[in-house]
Short mmCIF file of C-alpha atoms and ligand atoms in Angstrom, two decimals:
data_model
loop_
_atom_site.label_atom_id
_atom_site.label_comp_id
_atom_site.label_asym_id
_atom_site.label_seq_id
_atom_site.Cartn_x
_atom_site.Cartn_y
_atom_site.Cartn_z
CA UNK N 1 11.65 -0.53 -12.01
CA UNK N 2 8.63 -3.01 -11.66
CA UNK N 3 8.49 -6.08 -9.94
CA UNK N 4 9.98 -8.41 -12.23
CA UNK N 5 12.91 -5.78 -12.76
CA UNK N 6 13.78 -6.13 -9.18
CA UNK N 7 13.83 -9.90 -8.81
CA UNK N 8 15.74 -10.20 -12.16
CA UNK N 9 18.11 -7.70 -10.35
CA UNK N 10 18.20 -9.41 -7.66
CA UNK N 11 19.16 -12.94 -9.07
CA UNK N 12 21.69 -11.47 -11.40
CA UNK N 13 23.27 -10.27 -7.99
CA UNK N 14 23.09 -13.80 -6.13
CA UNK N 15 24.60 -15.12 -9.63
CA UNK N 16 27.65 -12.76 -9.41
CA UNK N 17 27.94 -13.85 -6.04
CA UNK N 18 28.16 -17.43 -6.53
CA UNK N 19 30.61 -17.07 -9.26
CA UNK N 20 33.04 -14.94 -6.94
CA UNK N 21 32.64 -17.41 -4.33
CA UNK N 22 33.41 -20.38 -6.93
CA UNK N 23 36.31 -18.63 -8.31
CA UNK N 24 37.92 -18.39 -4.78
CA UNK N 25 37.04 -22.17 -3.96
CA UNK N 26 39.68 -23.71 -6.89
CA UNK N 27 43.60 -24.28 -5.79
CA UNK N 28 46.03 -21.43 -5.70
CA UNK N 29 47.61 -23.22 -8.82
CA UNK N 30 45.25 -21.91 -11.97
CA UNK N 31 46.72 -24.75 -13.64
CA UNK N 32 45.96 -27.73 -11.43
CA UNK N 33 45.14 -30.57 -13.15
CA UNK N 34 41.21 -32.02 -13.38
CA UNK N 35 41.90 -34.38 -10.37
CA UNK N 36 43.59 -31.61 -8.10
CA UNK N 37 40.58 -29.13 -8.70
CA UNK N 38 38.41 -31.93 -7.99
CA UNK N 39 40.11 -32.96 -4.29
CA UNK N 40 40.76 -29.12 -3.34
CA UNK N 41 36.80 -28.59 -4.33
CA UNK N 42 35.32 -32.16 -2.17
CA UNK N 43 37.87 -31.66 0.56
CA UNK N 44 36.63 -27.99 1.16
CA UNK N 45 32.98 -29.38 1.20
CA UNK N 46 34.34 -32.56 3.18
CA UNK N 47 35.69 -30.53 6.03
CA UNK N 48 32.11 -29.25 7.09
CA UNK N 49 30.84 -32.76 7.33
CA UNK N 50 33.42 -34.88 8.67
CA UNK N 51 37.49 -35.03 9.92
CA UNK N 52 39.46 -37.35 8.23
CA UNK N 53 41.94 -39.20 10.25
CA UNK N 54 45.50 -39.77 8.82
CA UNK N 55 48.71 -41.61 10.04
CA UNK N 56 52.32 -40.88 8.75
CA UNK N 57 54.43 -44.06 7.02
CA UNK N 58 51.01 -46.00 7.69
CA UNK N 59 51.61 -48.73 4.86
CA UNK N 60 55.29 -48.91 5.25
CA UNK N 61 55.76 -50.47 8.54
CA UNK N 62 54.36 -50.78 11.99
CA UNK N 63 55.39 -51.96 15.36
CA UNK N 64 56.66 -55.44 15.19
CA UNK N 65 56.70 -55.24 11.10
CA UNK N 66 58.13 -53.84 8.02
CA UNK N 67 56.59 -54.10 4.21
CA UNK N 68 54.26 -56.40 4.43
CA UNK N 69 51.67 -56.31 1.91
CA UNK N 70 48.20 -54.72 2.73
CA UNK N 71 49.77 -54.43 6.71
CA UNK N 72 48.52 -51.25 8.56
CA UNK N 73 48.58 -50.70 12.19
CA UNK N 74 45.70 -48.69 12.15
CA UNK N 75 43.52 -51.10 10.53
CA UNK N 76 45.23 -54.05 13.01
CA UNK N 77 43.58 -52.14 15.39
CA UNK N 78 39.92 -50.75 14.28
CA UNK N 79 39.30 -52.55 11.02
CA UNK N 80 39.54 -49.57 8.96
CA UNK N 81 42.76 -48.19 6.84
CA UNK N 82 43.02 -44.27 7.35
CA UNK N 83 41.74 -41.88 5.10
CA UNK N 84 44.84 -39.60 4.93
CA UNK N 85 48.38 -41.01 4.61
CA UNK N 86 51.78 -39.35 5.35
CA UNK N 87 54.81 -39.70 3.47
CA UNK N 88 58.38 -38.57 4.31
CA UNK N 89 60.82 -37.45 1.35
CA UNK N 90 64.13 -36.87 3.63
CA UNK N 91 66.69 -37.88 1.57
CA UNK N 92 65.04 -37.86 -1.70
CA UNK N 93 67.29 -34.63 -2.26
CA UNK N 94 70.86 -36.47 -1.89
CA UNK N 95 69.65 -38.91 -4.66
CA UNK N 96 69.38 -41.72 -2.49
CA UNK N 97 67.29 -44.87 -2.45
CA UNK N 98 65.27 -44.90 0.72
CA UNK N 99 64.84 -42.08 3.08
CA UNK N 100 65.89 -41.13 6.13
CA UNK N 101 63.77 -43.43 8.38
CA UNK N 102 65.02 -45.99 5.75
CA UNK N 103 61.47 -46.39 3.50
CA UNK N 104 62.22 -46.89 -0.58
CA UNK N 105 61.08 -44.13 -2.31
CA UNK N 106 59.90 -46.61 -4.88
CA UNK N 107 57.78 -48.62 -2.89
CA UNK N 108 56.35 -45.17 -1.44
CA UNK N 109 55.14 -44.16 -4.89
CA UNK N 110 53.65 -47.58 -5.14
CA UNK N 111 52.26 -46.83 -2.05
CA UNK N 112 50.76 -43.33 -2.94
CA UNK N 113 49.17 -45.37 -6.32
CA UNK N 114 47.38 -47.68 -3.68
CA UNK N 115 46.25 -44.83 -1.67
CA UNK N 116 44.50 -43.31 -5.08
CA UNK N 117 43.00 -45.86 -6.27
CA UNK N 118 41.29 -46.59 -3.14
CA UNK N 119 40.15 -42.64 -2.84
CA UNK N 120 42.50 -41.87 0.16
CA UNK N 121 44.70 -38.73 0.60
CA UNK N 122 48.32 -38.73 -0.06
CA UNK N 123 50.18 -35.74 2.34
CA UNK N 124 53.85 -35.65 1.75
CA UNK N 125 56.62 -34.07 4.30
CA UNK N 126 60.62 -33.55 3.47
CA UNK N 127 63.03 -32.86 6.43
CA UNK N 128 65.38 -32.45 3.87
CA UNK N 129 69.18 -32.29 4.41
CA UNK N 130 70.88 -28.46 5.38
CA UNK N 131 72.34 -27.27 1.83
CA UNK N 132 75.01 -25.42 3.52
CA UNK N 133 76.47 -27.76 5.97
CA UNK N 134 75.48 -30.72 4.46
CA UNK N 135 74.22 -32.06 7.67
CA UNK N 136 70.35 -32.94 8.94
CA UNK N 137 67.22 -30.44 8.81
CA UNK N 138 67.77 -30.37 12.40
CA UNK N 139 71.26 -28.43 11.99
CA UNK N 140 70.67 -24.64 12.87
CA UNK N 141 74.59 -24.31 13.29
CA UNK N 142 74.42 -21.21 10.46
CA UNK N 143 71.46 -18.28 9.93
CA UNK N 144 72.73 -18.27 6.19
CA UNK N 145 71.12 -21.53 5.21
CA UNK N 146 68.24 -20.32 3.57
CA UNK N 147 70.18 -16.79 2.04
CA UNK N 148 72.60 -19.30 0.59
CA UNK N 149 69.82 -21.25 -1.40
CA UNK N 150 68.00 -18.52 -3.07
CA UNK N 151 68.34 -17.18 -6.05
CA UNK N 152 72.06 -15.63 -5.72
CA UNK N 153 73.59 -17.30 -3.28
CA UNK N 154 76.33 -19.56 -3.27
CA UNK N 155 74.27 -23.20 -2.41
CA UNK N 156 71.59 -21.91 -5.02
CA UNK N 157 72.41 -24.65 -7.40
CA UNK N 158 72.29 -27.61 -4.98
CA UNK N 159 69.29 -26.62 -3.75
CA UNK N 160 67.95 -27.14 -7.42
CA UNK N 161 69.17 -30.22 -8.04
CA UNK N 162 67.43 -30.67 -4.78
CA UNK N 163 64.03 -29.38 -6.49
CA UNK N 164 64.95 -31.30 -9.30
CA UNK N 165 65.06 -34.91 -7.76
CA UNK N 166 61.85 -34.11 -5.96
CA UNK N 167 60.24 -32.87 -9.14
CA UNK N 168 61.53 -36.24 -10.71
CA UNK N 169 59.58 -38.10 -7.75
CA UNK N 170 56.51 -35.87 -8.34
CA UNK N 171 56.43 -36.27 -11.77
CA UNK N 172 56.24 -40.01 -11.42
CA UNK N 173 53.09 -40.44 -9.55
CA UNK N 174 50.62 -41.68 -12.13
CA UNK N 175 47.47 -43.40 -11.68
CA UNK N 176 46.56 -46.00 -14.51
CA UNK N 177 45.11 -44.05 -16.88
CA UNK N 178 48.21 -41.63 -16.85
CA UNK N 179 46.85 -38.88 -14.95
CA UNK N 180 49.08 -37.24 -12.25
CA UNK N 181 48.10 -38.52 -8.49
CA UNK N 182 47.20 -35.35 -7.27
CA UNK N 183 49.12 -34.85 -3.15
CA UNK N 184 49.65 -32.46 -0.94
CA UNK N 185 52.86 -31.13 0.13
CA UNK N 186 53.61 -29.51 3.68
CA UNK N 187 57.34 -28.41 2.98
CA UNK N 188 59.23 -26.32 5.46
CA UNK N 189 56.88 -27.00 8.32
CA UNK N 190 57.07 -25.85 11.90
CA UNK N 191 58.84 -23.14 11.29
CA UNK N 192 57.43 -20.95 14.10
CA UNK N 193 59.85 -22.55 15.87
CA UNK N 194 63.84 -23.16 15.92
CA UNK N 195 64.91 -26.77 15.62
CA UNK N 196 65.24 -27.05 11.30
CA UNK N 197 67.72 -25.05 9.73
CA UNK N 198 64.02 -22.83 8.01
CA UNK N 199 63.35 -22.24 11.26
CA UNK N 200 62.26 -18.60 12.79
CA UNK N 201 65.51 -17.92 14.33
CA UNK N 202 67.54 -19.10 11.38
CA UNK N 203 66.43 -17.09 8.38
CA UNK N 204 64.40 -13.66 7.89
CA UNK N 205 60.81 -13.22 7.48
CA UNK N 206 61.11 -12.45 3.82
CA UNK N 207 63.83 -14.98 3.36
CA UNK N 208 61.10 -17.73 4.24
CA UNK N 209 58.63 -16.24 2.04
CA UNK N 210 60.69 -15.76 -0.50
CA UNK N 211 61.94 -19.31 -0.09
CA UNK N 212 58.23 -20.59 0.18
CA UNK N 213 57.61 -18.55 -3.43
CA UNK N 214 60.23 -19.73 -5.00
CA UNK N 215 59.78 -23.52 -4.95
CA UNK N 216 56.02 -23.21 -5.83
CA UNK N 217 57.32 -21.02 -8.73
CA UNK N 218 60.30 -23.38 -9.84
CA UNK N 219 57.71 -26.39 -9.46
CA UNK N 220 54.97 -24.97 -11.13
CA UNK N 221 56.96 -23.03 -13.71
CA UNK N 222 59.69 -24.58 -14.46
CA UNK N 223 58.51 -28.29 -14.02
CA UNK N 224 55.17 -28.19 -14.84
CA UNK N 225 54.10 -29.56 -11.39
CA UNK N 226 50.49 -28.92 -11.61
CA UNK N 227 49.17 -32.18 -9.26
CA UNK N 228 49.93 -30.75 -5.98
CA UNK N 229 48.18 -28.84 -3.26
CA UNK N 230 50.74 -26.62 -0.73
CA UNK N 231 49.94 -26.99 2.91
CA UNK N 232 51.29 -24.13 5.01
CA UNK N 233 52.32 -25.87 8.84
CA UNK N 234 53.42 -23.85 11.78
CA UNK N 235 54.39 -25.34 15.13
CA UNK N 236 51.63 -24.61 18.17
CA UNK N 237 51.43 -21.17 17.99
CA UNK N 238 49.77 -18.34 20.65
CA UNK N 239 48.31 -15.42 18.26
CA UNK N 240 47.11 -15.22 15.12
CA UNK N 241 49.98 -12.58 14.45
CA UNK N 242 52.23 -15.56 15.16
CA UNK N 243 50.76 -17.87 12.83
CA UNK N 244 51.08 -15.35 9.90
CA UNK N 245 53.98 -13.77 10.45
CA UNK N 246 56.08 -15.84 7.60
CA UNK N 247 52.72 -17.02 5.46
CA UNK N 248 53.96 -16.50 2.19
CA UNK N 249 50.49 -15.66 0.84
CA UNK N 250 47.18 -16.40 -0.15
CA UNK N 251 48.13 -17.28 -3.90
CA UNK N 252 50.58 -20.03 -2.84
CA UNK N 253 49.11 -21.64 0.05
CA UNK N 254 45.76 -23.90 -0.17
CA UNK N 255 45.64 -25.56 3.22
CA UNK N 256 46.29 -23.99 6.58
CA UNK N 257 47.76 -26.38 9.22
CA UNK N 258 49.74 -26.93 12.60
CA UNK N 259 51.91 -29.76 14.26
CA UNK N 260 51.07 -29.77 17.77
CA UNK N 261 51.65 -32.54 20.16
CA UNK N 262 50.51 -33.26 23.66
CA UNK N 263 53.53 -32.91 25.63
CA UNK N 264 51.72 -32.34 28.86
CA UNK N 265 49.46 -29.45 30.29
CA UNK N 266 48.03 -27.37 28.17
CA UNK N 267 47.45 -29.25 25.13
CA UNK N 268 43.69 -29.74 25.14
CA UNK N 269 43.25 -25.78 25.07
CA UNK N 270 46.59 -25.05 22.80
CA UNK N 271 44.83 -27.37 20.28
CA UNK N 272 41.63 -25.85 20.46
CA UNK N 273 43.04 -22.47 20.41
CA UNK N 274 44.83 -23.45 17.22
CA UNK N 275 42.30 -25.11 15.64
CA UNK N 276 39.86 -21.67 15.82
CA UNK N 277 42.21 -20.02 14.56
CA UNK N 278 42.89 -22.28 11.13
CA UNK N 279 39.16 -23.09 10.66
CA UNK N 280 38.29 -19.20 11.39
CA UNK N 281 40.63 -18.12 8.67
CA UNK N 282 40.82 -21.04 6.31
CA UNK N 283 36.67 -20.09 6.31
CA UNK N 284 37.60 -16.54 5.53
CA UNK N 285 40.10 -17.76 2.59
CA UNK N 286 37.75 -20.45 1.48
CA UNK N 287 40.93 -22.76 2.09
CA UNK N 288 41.29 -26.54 3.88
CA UNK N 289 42.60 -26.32 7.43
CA UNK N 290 44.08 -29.15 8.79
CA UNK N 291 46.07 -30.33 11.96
CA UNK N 292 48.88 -31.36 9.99
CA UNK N 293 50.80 -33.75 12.99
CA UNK N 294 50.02 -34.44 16.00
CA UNK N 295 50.92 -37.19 18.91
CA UNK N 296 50.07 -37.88 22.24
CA UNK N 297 50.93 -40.68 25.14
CA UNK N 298 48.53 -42.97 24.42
CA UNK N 299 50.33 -46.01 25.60
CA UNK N 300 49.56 -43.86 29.30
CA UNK N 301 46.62 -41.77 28.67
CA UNK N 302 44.63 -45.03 26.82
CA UNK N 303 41.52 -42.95 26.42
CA UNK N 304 44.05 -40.30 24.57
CA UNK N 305 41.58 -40.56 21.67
CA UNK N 306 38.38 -39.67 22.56
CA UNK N 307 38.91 -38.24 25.91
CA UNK N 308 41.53 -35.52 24.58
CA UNK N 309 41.59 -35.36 21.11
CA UNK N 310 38.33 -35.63 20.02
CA UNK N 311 36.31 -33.13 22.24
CA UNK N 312 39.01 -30.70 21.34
CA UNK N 313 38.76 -30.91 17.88
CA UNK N 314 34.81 -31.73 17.48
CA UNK N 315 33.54 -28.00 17.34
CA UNK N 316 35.90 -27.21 14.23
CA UNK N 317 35.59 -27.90 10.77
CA UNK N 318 39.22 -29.82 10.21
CA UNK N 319 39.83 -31.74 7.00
CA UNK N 320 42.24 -34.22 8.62
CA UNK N 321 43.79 -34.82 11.84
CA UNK N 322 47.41 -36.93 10.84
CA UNK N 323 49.38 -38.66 13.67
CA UNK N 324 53.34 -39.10 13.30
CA UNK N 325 54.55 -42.77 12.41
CA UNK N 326 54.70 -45.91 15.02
CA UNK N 327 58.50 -46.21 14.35
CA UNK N 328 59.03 -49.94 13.57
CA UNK N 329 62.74 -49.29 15.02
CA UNK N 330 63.54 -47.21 18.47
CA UNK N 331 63.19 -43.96 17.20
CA UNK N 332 63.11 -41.07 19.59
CA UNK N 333 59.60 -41.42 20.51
CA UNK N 334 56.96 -44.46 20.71
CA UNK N 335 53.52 -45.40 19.02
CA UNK N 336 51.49 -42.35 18.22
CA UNK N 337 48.76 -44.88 16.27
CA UNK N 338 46.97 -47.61 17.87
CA UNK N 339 48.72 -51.16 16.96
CA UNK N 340 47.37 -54.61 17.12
CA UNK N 341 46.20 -55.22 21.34
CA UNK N 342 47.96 -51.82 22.04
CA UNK N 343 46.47 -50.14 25.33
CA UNK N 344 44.21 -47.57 24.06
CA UNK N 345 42.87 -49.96 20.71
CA UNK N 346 40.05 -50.53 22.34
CA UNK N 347 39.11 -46.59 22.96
CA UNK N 348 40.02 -46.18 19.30
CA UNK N 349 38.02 -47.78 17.87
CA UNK N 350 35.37 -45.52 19.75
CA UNK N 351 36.96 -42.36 18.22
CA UNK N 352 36.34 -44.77 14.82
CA UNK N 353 33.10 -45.31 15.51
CA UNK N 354 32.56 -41.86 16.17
CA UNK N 355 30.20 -39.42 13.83
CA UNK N 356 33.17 -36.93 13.55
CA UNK N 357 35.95 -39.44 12.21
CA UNK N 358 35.95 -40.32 8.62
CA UNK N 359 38.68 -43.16 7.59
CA UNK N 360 39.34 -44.97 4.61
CA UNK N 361 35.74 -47.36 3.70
CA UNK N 362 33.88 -44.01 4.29
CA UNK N 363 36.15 -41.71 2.45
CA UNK N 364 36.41 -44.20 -0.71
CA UNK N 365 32.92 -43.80 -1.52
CA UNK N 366 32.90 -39.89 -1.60
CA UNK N 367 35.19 -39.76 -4.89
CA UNK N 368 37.29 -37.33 -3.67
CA UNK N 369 38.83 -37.19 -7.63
CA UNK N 370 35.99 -36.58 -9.72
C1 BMA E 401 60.61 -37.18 13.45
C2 BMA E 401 60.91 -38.52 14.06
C3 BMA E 401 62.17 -39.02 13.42
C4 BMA E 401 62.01 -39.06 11.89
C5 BMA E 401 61.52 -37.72 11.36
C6 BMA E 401 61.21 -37.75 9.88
O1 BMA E 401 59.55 -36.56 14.08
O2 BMA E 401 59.86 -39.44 13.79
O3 BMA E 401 62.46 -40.30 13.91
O4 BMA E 401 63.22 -39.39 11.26
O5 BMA E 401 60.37 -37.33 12.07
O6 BMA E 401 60.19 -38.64 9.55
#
């Protein structure tokens, strides 16, 4: 071969390359609508340039306040909405209006339509309600829970009308022009652990996959649920073997995560730890990684922010970093955002200032969408 034959070779190669690599960098979902292929695509570039920083219930209420209009505790504090919101759908499943920390479900879907317009992410969780016993997520009184849900067993048909009222909720997220609202959704999370009923000691390896398959099949499938990108979330975790001992898969999981809070010694390297881990394999799968929740004493440690979180996370390539709600009653835990004067404000808005932090004014202009 001359030459030319070898460099036309040669580019026909880097061609064939490029096309495996862009076939791998779409959602798991080969039907996701224009606007989901668009986010999965600019968050996957986004994540080598920048962490988004995202607060759970952020719109809803704060501390002192409840629904008002344009309120946010974060941007009481720094200025500056986040870029990535959290929304909780425990209760959705029992058909009722507001969830369980007592937030309409209608105001959050006018709350996700905000979030869209103005380019941020939408992240939804759902401690839903134990089919079985008909008590809380957090009741691991029976191993059968998730047995009696699948396909087969005897709670099989709640648990649909279960999927069905969250399907209902999904399928009403439209933006103006009647496009779907693309979100992500982070169901059974921390389930390296034992506290919900999906738990690790409460159900079988396969169950949990098989649980895990099913909804993205009955979603997908049978409700045409094509705006919605699935976030797999462990708890902290210490090997890699741990983290993917229940993964369902490849094909049914676009964004790698972990909760994690700092509950003492030990967090600092438990998050890095973590965080290697996601980035190193979300890299691999040419997936998002994420650290999905996350909390820390900041009304005590007020240079939490950039004195522990940030320095831990800076070396990794993280879409988001989300932080649970600032419960506006006693819940059983405190702030985990900054609020209006609150005692570490002032170092966050350092961490905002910061190259590595991305929130909402910076994020809007990226077009995540398009
Ligand atoms: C927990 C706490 C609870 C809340 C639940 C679901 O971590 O914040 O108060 O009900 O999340 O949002």
């Amino acid at each position: 071969m001359n030459k030319k034959g070898w460099w036309l070779m040669l580019l026909i190669a880097i061609c064939g390359i490029q096309t495996v690599r862009a076939q791998g960098e779409t959602p798991t979902d080969a039907k996701a609508t224009p606007e989901t292929l668009s986010l999965y695509k600019n968050l996957l570039k986004l994540q080598h340039e920048g962490m988004m920083f995202g607060h759970q219930d952020d719109l809803a209420y704060g501390i002192g306040w409840v629904y008002e209009e344009g309120r946010s505790d974060v941007k009481d504090a720094c200025g500056d909405y986040p870029a990535v919101y959290g929304w909780e759908l425990g209760h959705l499943e029992l058909g009722d209006a507001y969830s369980l920390d007592s937030v309409h479900f209608d105001k959050i879907q006018g709350w996700i339509k905000t979030v869209y317009e103005r380019g941020g992410v939408n992240t939804i969780s759902w401690h839903l309600r134990n089919p079985l016993t008909g008590e809380t997520s957090w009741d691991t009184s029976s191993k059968e829970v998730v047995r009696s849900i699948l396909p087969g067993g005897e709670k099989h048909a709640l648990f649909l009308t279960y999927l069905d009222r969250l399907a209902d909720f999904l399928n009403q997220l439209k933006a103006e022009d009647g496009s779907f609202i693309p979100v992500l959704f982070r169901p059974f999370h921390e389930h390296t652990g034992s506290w919900f009923w999906w738990g690790k000691d409460l159900c079988t390896v396969d169950e949990y996959k098989a649980l895990w398959r099913f909804i993205v099949d009955y979603l997908q499938k049978e409700k045409s649920i094509h705006h919605v990108l699935y976030t797999y979330s462990t708890d902290r975790f210490e090997t890699e073997a741990e983290y993917f001992e229940r993964y369902p898969g490849d094909d049914v999981v676009d964004i790698l995560a972990f909760d994690l809070y700092d509950r003492g010694a030990g967090y600092s390297e438990a998050l890095k730890y973590c965080a290697s881990v996601v980035t190193a394999e979300a890299k691999k799968r040419s997936k998002i990684a994420a650290v999905s929740e996350t909390g820390g004493p900041i009304a005590q440690n007020t240079e939490w922010w950039t004195k522990t979180v940030l320095p831990s996370l800076r070396p990794y390539d993280l879409s988001y970093v989300l932080v649970w709600r600032n419960p506006w009653q006693p819940a059983s835990h405190g702030a985990f955002a900054p609020y209006k004067n609150s005692p570490d404000s002032e170092d966050f808005v350092r961490f905002y200032n910061d190259r590595k932090t991305l929130f909402q004014k910076e994020v809007s202009k990226l077009k995540l969408y398009e």
